[in-house]
mmCIF file of C-alpha atoms in Angstrom:
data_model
loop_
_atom_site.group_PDB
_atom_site.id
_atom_site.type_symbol
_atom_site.label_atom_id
_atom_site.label_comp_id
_atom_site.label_asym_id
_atom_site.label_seq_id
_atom_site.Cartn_x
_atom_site.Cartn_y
_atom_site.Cartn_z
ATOM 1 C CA UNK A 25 13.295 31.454 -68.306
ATOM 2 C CA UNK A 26 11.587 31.924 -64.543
ATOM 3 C CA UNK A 27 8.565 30.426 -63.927
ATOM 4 C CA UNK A 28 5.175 31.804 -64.388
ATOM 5 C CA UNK A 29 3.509 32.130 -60.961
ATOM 6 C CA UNK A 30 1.612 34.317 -58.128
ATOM 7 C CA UNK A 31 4.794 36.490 -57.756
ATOM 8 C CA UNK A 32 5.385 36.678 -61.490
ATOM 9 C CA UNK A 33 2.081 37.830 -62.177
ATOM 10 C CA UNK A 34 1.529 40.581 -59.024
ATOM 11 C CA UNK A 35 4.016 42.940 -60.260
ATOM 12 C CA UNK A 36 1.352 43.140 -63.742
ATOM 13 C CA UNK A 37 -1.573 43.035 -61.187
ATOM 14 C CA UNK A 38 -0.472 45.575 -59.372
ATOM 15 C CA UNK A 39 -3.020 48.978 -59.576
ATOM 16 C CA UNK A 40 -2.997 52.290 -58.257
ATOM 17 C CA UNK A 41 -0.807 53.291 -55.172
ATOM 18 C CA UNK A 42 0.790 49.457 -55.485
ATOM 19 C CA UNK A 43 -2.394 47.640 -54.292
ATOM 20 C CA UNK A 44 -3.655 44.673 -55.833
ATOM 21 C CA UNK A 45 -7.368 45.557 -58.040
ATOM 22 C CA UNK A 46 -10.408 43.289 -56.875
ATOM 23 C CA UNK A 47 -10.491 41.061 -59.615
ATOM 24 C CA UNK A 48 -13.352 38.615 -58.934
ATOM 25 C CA UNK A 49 -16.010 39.260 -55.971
ATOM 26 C CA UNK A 50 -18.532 37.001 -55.312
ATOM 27 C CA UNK A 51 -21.147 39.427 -53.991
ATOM 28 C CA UNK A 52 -21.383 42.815 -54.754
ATOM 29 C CA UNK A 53 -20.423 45.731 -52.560
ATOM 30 C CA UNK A 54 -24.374 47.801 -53.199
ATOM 31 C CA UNK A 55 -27.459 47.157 -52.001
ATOM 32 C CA UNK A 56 -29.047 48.233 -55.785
ATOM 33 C CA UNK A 57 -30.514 45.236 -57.982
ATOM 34 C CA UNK A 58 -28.756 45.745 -61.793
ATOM 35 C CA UNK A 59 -31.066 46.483 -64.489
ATOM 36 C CA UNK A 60 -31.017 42.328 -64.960
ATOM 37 C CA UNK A 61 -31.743 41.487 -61.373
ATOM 38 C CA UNK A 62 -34.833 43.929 -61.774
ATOM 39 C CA UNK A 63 -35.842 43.079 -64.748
ATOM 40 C CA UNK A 64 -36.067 39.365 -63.804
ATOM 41 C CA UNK A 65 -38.013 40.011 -60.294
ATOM 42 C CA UNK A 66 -40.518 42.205 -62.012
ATOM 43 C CA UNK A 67 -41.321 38.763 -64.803
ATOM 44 C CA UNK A 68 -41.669 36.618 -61.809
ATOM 45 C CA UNK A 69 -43.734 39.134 -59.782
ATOM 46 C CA UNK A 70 -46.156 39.163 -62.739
ATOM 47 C CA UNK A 71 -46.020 35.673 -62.802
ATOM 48 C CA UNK A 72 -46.252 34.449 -59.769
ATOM 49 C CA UNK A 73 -48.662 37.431 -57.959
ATOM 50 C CA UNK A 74 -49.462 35.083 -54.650
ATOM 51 C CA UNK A 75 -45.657 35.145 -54.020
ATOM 52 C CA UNK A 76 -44.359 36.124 -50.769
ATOM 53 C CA UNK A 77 -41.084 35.991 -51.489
ATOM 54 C CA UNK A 78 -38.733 36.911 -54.799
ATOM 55 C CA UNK A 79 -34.888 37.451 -54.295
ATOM 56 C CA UNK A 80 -33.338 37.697 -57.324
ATOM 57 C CA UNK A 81 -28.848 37.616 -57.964
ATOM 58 C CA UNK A 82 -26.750 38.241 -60.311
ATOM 59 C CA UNK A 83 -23.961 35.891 -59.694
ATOM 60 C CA UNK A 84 -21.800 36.057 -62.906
ATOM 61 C CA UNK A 85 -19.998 39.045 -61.273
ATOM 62 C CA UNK A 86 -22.305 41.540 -62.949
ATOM 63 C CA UNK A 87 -22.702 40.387 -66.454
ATOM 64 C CA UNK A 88 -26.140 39.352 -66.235
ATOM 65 C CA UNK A 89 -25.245 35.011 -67.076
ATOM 66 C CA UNK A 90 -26.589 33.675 -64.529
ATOM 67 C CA UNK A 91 -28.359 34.683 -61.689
ATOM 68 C CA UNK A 92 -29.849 32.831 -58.401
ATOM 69 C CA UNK A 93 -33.415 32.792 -57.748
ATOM 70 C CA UNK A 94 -35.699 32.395 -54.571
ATOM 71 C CA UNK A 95 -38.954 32.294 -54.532
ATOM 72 C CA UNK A 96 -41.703 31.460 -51.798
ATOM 73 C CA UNK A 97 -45.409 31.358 -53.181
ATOM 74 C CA UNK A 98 -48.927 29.512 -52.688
ATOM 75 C CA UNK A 99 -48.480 28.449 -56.169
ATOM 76 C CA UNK A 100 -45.882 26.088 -55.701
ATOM 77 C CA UNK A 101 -48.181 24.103 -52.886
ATOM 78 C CA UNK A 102 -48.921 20.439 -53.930
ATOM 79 C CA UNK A 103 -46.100 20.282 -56.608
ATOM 80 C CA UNK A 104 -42.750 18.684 -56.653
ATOM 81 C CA UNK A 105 -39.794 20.199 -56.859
ATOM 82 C CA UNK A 106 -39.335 19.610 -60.160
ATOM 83 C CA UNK A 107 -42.795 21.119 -61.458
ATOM 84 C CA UNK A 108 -41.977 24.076 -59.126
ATOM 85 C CA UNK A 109 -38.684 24.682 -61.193
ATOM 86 C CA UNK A 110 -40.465 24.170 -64.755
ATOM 87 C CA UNK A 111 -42.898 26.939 -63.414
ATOM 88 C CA UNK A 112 -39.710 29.298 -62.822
ATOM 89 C CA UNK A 113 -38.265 28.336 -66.318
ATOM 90 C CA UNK A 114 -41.108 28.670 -68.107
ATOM 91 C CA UNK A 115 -42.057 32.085 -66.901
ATOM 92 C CA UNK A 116 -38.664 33.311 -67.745
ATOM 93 C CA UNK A 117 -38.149 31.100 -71.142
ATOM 94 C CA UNK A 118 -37.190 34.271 -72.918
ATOM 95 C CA UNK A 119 -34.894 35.543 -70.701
ATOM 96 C CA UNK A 120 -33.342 32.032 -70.017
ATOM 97 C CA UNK A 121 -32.205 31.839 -73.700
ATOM 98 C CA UNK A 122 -29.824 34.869 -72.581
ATOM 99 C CA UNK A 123 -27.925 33.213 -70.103
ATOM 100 C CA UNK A 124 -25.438 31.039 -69.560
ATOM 101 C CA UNK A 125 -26.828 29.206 -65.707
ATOM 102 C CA UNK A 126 -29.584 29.526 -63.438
ATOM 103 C CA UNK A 127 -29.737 28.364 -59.996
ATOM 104 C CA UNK A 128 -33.539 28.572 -58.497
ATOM 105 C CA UNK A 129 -34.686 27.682 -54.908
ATOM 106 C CA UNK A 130 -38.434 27.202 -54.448
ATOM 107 C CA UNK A 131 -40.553 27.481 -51.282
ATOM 108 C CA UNK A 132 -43.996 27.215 -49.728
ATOM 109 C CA UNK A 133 -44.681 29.796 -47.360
ATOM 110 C CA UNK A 134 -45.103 28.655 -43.790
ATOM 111 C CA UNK A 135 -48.040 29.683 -42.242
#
């Protein structure tokens, strides 16, 4: 029995005109938000109206499990880290119960 390896497998990878598919990308190839990614950004907007900045990612490959979150705002001024994040996770509490991970990356806006 031959072993099972990279060679092994590309024959059963193999897709249309003998190229190998794109299995796994890390960022997508659009500049559109998915319906998650807009959905998420239009919570936080409500949330957090003094915000400069909102950049919301899907990065579970498009499945909408976790996504990557920065935010700049005024409202985070005079609070830790910590608080900042609790701030994020309670404004999106519902959604949160939805996902599998959530990376978030708070700011204050340099003036």
């Amino acid at each position: 029995m031959a072993a099972w390896g990279p060679a092994a497998a590309a024959p059963l990878l193999r897709g249309i005109r003998g190229q190998l598919p794109l299995l796994h990308s890390g960022h997508r190839m659009f500049a559109s938000q998915t319906e998650g990614e807009l959905k998420v950004t239009q919570i936080l907007k409500e949330k957090f109206p003094r915000a400069t900045t909102i950049k919301v990612t899907d990065i579970s490959g498009g499945c909408g499990a976790m996504y990557e979150i920065k935010i700049e705002s005024e409202e985070f001024k005079e609070k830790r880290t910590v608080q900042q994040h609790q701030m994020v996770n309670q404004a999106l509490k519902e959604e949160i119960k939805g996902m599998h991970g959530l990376r978030i990356f708070t700011s204050i806006p340099k003036h």
